[in-house]
Coordinates of C-alpha atoms and ligand atoms in Angstrom, one line a residue:
X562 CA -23.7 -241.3 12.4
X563 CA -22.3 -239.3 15.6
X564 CA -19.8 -242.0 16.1
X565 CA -19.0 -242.1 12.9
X566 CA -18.0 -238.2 12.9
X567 CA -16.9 -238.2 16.6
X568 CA -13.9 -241.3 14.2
X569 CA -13.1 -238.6 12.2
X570 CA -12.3 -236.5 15.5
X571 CA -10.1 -239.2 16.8
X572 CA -12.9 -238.6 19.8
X573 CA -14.1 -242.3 20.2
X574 CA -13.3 -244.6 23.2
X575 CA -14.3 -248.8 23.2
X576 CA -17.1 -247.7 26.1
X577 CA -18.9 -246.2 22.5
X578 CA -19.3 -249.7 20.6
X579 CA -22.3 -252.3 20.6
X580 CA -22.7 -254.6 23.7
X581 CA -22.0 -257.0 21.2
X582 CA -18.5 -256.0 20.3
X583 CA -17.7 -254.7 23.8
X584 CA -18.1 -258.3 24.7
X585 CA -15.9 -260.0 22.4
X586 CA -13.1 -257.5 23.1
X587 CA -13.1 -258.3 26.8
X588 CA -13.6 -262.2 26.1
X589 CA -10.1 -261.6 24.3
X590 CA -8.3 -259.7 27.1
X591 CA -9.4 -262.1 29.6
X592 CA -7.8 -265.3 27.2
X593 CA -4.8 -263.5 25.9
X594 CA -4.1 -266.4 23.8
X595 CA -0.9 -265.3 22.8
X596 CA 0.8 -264.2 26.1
X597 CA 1.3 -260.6 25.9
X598 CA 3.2 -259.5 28.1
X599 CA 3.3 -255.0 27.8
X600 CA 6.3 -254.2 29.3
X601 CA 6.6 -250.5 27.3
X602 CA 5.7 -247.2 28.9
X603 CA 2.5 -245.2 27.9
X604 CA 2.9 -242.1 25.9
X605 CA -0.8 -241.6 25.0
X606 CA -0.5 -237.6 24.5
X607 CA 2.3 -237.7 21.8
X608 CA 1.8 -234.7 18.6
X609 CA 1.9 -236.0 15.8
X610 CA 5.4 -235.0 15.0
X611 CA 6.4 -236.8 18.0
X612 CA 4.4 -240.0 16.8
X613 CA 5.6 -239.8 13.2
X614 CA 9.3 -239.6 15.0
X615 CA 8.4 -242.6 17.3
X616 CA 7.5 -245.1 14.6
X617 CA 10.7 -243.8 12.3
X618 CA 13.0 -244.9 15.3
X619 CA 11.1 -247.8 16.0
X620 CA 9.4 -249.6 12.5
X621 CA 11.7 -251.6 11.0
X622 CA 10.3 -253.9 8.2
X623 CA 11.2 -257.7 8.8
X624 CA 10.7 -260.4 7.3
X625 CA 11.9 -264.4 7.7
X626 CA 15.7 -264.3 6.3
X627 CA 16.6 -268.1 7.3
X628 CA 18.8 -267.3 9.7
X629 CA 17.7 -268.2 12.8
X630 CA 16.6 -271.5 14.3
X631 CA 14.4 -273.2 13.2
X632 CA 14.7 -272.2 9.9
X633 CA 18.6 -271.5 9.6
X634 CA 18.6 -275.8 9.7
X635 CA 15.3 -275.8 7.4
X636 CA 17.6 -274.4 4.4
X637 CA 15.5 -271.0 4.8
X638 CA 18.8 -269.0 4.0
X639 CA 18.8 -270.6 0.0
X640 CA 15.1 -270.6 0.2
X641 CA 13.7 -266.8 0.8
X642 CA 14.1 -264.2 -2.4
X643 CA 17.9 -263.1 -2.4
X644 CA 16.8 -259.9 -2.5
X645 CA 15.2 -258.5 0.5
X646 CA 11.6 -256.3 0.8
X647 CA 13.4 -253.5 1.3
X648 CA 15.3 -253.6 -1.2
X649 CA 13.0 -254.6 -3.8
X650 CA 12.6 -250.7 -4.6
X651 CA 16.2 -249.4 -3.6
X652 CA 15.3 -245.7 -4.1
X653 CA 12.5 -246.1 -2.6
X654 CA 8.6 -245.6 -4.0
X655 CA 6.8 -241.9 -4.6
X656 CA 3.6 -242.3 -4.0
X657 CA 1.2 -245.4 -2.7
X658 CA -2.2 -246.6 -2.3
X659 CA -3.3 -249.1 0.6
X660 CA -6.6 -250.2 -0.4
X661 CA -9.4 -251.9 2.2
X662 CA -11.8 -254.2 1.6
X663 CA -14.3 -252.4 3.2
X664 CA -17.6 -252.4 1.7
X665 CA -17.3 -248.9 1.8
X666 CA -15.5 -248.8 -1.0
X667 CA -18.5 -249.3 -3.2
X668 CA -19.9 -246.7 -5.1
X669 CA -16.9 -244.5 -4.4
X670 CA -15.0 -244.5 -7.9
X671 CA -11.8 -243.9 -6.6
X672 CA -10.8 -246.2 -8.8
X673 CA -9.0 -244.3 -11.4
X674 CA -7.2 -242.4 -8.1
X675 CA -5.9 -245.4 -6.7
X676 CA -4.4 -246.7 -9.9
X677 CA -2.6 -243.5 -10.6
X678 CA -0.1 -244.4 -7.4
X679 CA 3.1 -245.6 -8.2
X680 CA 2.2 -248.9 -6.1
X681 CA -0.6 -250.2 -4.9
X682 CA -1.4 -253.0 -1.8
X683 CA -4.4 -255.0 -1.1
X684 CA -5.1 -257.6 0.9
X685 CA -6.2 -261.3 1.1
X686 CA -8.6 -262.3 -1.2
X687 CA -9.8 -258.9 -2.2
X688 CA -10.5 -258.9 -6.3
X689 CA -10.6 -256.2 -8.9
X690 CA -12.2 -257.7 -11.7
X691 CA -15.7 -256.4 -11.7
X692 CA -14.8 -253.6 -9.1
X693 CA -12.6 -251.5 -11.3
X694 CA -14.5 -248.8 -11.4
X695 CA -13.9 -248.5 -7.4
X696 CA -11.0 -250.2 -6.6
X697 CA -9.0 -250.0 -9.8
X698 CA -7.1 -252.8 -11.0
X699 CA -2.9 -252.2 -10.3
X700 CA -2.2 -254.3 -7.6
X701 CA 1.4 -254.3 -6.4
X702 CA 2.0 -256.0 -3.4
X703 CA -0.6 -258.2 -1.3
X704 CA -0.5 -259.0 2.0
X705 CA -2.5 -262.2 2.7
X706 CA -2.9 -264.1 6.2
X707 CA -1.8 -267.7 6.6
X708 CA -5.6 -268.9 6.5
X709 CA -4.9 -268.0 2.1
X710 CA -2.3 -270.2 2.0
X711 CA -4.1 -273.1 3.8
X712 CA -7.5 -272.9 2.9
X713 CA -8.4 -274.6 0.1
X714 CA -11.2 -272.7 -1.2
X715 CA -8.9 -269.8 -1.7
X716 CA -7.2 -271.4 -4.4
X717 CA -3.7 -270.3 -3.6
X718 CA -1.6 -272.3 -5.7
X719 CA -3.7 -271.4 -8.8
X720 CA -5.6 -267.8 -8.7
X721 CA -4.5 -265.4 -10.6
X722 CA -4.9 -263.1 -7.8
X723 CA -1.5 -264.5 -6.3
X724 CA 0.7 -264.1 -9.4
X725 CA 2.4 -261.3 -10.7
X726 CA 2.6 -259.5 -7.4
X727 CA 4.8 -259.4 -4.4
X728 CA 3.2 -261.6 -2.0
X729 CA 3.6 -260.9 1.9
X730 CA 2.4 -263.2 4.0
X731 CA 2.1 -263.6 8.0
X732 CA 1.1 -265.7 10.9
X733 CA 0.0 -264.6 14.7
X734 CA 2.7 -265.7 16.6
X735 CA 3.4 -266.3 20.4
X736 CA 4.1 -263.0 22.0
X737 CA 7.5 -264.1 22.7
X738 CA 8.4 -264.7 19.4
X739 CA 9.7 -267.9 19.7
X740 CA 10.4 -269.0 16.2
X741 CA 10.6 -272.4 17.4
X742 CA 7.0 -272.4 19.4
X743 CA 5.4 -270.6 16.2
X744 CA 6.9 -272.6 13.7
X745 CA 5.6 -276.1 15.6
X746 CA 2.6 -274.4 16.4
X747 CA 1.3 -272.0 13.8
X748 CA -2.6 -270.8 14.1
X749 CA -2.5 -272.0 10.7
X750 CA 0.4 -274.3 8.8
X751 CA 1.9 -271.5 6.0
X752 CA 4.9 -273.0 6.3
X753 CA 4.5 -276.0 4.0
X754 CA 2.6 -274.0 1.1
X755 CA 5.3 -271.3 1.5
X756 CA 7.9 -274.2 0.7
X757 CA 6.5 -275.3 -2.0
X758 CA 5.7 -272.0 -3.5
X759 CA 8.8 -271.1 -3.5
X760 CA 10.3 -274.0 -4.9
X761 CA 7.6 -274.0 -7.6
X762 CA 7.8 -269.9 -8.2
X763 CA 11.4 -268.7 -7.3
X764 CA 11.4 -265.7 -9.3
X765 CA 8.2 -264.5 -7.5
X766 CA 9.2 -262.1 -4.4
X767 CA 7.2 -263.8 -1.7
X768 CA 7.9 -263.3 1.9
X769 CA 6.8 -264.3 5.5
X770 CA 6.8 -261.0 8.1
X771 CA 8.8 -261.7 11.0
X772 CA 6.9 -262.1 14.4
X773 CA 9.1 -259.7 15.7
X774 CA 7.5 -256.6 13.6
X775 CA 3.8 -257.5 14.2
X776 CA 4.4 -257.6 18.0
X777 CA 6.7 -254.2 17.3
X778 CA 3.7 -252.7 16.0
X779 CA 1.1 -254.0 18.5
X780 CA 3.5 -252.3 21.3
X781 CA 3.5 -249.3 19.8
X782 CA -0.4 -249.4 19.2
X783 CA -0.5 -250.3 22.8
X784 CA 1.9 -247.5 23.8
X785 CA 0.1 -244.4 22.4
X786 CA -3.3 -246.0 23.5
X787 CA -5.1 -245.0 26.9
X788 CA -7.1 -248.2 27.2
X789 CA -6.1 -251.6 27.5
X790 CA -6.0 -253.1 23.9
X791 CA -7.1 -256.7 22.8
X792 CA -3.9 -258.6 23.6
X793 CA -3.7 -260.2 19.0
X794 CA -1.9 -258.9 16.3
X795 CA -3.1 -256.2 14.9
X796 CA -4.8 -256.2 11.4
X797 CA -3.5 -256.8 7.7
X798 CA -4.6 -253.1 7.1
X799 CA -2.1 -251.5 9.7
X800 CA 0.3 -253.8 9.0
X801 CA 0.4 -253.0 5.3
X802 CA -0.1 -249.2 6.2
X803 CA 3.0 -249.3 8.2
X804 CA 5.1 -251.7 5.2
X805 CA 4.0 -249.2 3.1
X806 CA 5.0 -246.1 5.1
X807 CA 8.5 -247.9 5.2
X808 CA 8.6 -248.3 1.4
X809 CA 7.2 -244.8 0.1
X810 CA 7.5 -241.5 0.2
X811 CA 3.7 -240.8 0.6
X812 CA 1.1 -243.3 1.4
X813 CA -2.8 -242.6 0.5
X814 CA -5.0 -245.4 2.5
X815 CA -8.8 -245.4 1.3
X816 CA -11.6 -246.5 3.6
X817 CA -9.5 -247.8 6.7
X818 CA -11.1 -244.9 8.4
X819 CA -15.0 -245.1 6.8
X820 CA -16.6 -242.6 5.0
X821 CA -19.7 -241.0 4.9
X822 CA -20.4 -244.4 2.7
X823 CA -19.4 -247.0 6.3
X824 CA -21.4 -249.6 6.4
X825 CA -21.7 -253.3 7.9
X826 CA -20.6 -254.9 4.8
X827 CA -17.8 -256.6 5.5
X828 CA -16.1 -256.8 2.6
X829 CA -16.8 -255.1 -1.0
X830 CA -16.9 -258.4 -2.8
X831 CA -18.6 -260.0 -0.5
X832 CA -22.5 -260.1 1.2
X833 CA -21.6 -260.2 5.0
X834 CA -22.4 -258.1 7.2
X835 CA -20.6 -257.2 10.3
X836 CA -19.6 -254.3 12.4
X837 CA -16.5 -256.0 13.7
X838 CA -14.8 -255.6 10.2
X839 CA -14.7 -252.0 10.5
X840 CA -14.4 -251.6 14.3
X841 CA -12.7 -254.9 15.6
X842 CA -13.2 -257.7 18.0
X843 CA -10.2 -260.0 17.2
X844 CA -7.8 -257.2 15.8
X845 CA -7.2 -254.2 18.0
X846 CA -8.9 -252.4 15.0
X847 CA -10.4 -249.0 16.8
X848 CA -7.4 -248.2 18.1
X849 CA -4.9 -248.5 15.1
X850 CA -8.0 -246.1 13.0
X851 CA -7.3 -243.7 16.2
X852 CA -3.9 -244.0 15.9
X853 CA -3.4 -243.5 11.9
X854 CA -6.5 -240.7 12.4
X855 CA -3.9 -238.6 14.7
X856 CA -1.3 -238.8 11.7
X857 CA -3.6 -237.9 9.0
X858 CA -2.0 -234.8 6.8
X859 CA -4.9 -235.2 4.2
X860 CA -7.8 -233.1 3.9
X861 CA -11.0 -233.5 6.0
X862 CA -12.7 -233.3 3.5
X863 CA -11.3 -236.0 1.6
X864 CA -11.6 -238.4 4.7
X865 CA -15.1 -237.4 4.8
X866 CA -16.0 -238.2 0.8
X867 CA -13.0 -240.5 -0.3
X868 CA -12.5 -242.4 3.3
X869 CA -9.0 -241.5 2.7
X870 CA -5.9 -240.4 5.2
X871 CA -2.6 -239.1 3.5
X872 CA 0.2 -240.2 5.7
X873 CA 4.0 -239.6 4.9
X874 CA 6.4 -241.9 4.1
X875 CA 9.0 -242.8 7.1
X876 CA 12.2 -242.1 5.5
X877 CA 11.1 -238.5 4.6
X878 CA 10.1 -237.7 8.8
X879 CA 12.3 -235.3 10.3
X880 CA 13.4 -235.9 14.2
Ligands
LIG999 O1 -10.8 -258.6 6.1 P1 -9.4 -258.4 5.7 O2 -8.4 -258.5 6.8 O3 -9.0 -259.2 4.5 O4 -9.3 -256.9 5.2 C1 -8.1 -256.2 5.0 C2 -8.0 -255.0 6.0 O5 -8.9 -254.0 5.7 C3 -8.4 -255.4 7.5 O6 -7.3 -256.1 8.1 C4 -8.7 -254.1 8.1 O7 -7.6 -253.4 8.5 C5 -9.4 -253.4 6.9 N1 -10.8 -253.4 6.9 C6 -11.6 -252.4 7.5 N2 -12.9 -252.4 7.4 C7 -13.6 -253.4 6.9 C8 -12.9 -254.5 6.2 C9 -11.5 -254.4 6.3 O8 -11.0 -251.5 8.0 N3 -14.9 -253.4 6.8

C-alpha cells in the first residue's frame, strides 16, 4: 500500500512500478509506433491554477466535422450529427460523473452518488445491469475505442448498451494527424461501422474525436510531466475527463485514482487481473493519474474512501 498512498501524494515516479510494467513502457518508447515527435516545452512545476489555466487555453473539444480531406469527398459534411458535441448542451451541464471500470469500484456503493449528476460517462463495454448498486445505472455519454465498433463479440450494432446515449468514439492516429494516413490505415477499421451507423441511426448523436485533440492532450500530458512518457494516446479515462471538463461546470471522476479498495482486477465486470489497467503500459496512464491528482479540489478523504477527485469545469477557470 505505500505506493498506493505515496498516488494520493502525487509522489510517485515510473522507477516505482513492477519490472514487469517498467518493461513494457520502455519496449513502447523505443517503437514509438505512432511517430511522436514532442516539439513543446516542459513546464513540469506549474500550480494548479496555472495548470487549470493551461488546459482552458489549450483544450478544445473536436470531433470529425467532414470537412477536411478525406472525408470532405466521403460526404462526411451531410453525414456527422448537425449539431455539434459542444453544442449538444448549449448552456452547458452542472454537475458530472466520469465513471471507471476499475474493479475498484466494487463494493463501493457510490452508486446512488453517481446517478444523482446531471450527466454521467462511461466507457466501452462497461455495464450497469447487475452493478447498480456501485455504479448506478444513468449513463449519458460513452466513449468507446474503435476495437467496439469492429469487434464482433461486442455486439455494436445490437446492445443495448450503445443506444440511447451519446456515443463518442476514437481511433489512435499517426502523430501527424494526417487524416488521410489514419483514415487508410486505422489501428482498427471504425470508419465503415460508423457509416453505417449513422445511416441506420441518424437521430443518435454519435461522433468520431478528432486526432488532433488526443495528440493535444498527450502534449500537454507530456508537457507538465518530468519523465519521458510512452509515445500512444492517452486513455479513454482522460480523454472523457477532459470532454467532460469541457462540457460541465464540475466534474466528479470515481476510481481513476484507486482507492483504498485498488486492486488487479481489471475491470469491475470482468475476472482479469492486471496491474497495467490501473497503472499503464500502453496508455501513458501514471502520468495522466499524476496530472489530474495535482488538480484535485475534492476532499482527501473522499479520494481515500470514494476513489474520487472533484475537478472544475473549464469554462468556469479564471486566468
Ligand atoms: O479499460 P477501459 O479503457 O475500457 O477503461 C476505461 C478507462 O478507465 C481506462 O481508459 C482508464 O483510464 C480507466 N481505468 C483505470 N483503472 C482500471 C481500469 C480502467 O484507471 N483498472
Amino acid at each position: 500500500r505505500a505506493f498506493l498512498h505515496r498516488l494520493w501524494k502525487g509522489n510517485v515516479s515510473s522507477k516505482m512500478l513492477n519490472p514487469r510494467l517498467q518493461k513494457a513502457m520502455k519496449d513502447y518508447l523505443s517503437a514509438n509506433k505512432h511517430g511522436v515527435r514532442f516539439r513543446g516545452k516542459r513546464a513540469a512545476g506549474r500550480s494548479r491554477a496555472a495548470l487549470l489555466c493551461a488546459l482552458r487555453r489549450r483544450v478544445r473539444v473536436r470531433t470529425l466535422d467532414g470537412t477536411e480531406p478525406p472525408f470532405s469527398a466521403l460526404g462526411w459534411r451531410a453525414l456527422v450529427p448537425a449539431v455539434p458535441l459542444s453544442q449538444l448542451h448549449p448552456r452547458g451541464l452542472r454537475s458530472c460523473a466520469v465513471v471507471m471500470s476499475a474493479g475498484a469500484i466494487l463494493n463501493s456503493s457510490l452508486g446512488e452518488e453517481i446517478d444523482s449528476h446531471d450527466a454521467v460517462l462511461r466507457f466501452n463495454a462497461a455495464p450497469t445491469r447487475g452493478y447498480e448498486k456501485d455504479v448506478g445505472n444513468k449513463t449519458t455519454v460513452r466513449i468507446i475505442n474503435s476495437q467496439i465498433l469492429t469487434n464482433p463479440n461486442h455486439h455494436f450494432i445490437d446492445s443495448s448498451l450503445y443506444k440511447d446515449v451519446i456515443l463518442v468514439a476514437w481511433d489512435p492516429a499517426p502523430y501527424s494527424a494526417n487524416l488521410n494516413l489514419w483514415y487508410k490505415k486505422p489501428d482498427y477499421n471504425l470508419f465503415t461501422p460508423y457509416v453505417q451507423h449513422r445511416q441506420r441511426n441518424p437521430n443518435q448523436p454519435f461522433y468520431i474525436l478528432h486526432p488532433k485533440f488526443i495528440w493535444q492532450l498527450w502534449d500537454i500530458i507530456q508537457e507538465n510531466t518530468k519523465e519521458k512518457i510512452q509515445p500512444n494516446p492517452p486513455s479513454s479515462g482522460f480523454i472523457g475527463i477532459l470532454l467532460m471538463m469541457s462540457l460541465c461546470r464540475e466534474v466528479h471522476v470515481y476510481e481513476y485514482i484507486p482507492s483504498v479498495r485498488q486492486t488487479e482486477l481489471c475491470h469491475y465486470h470482468e475476472l482479469y487481473y492486471d496491474a497495467a489497467c490501473t497503472l499503464g503500459a500502453y496508455h501513458p496512464l501514471l502520468y495522466e493519474k499524476l496530472l489530474v491528482q495535482r488538480l484535485n479540489t475534492g476532499a482527501q478523504g473522499d479520494l481515500h474512501r470514494k476513489g474520487k477527485v472533484v475537478l472544475p469545469g473549464l469554462r468556469a477557470v479564471r486566468c
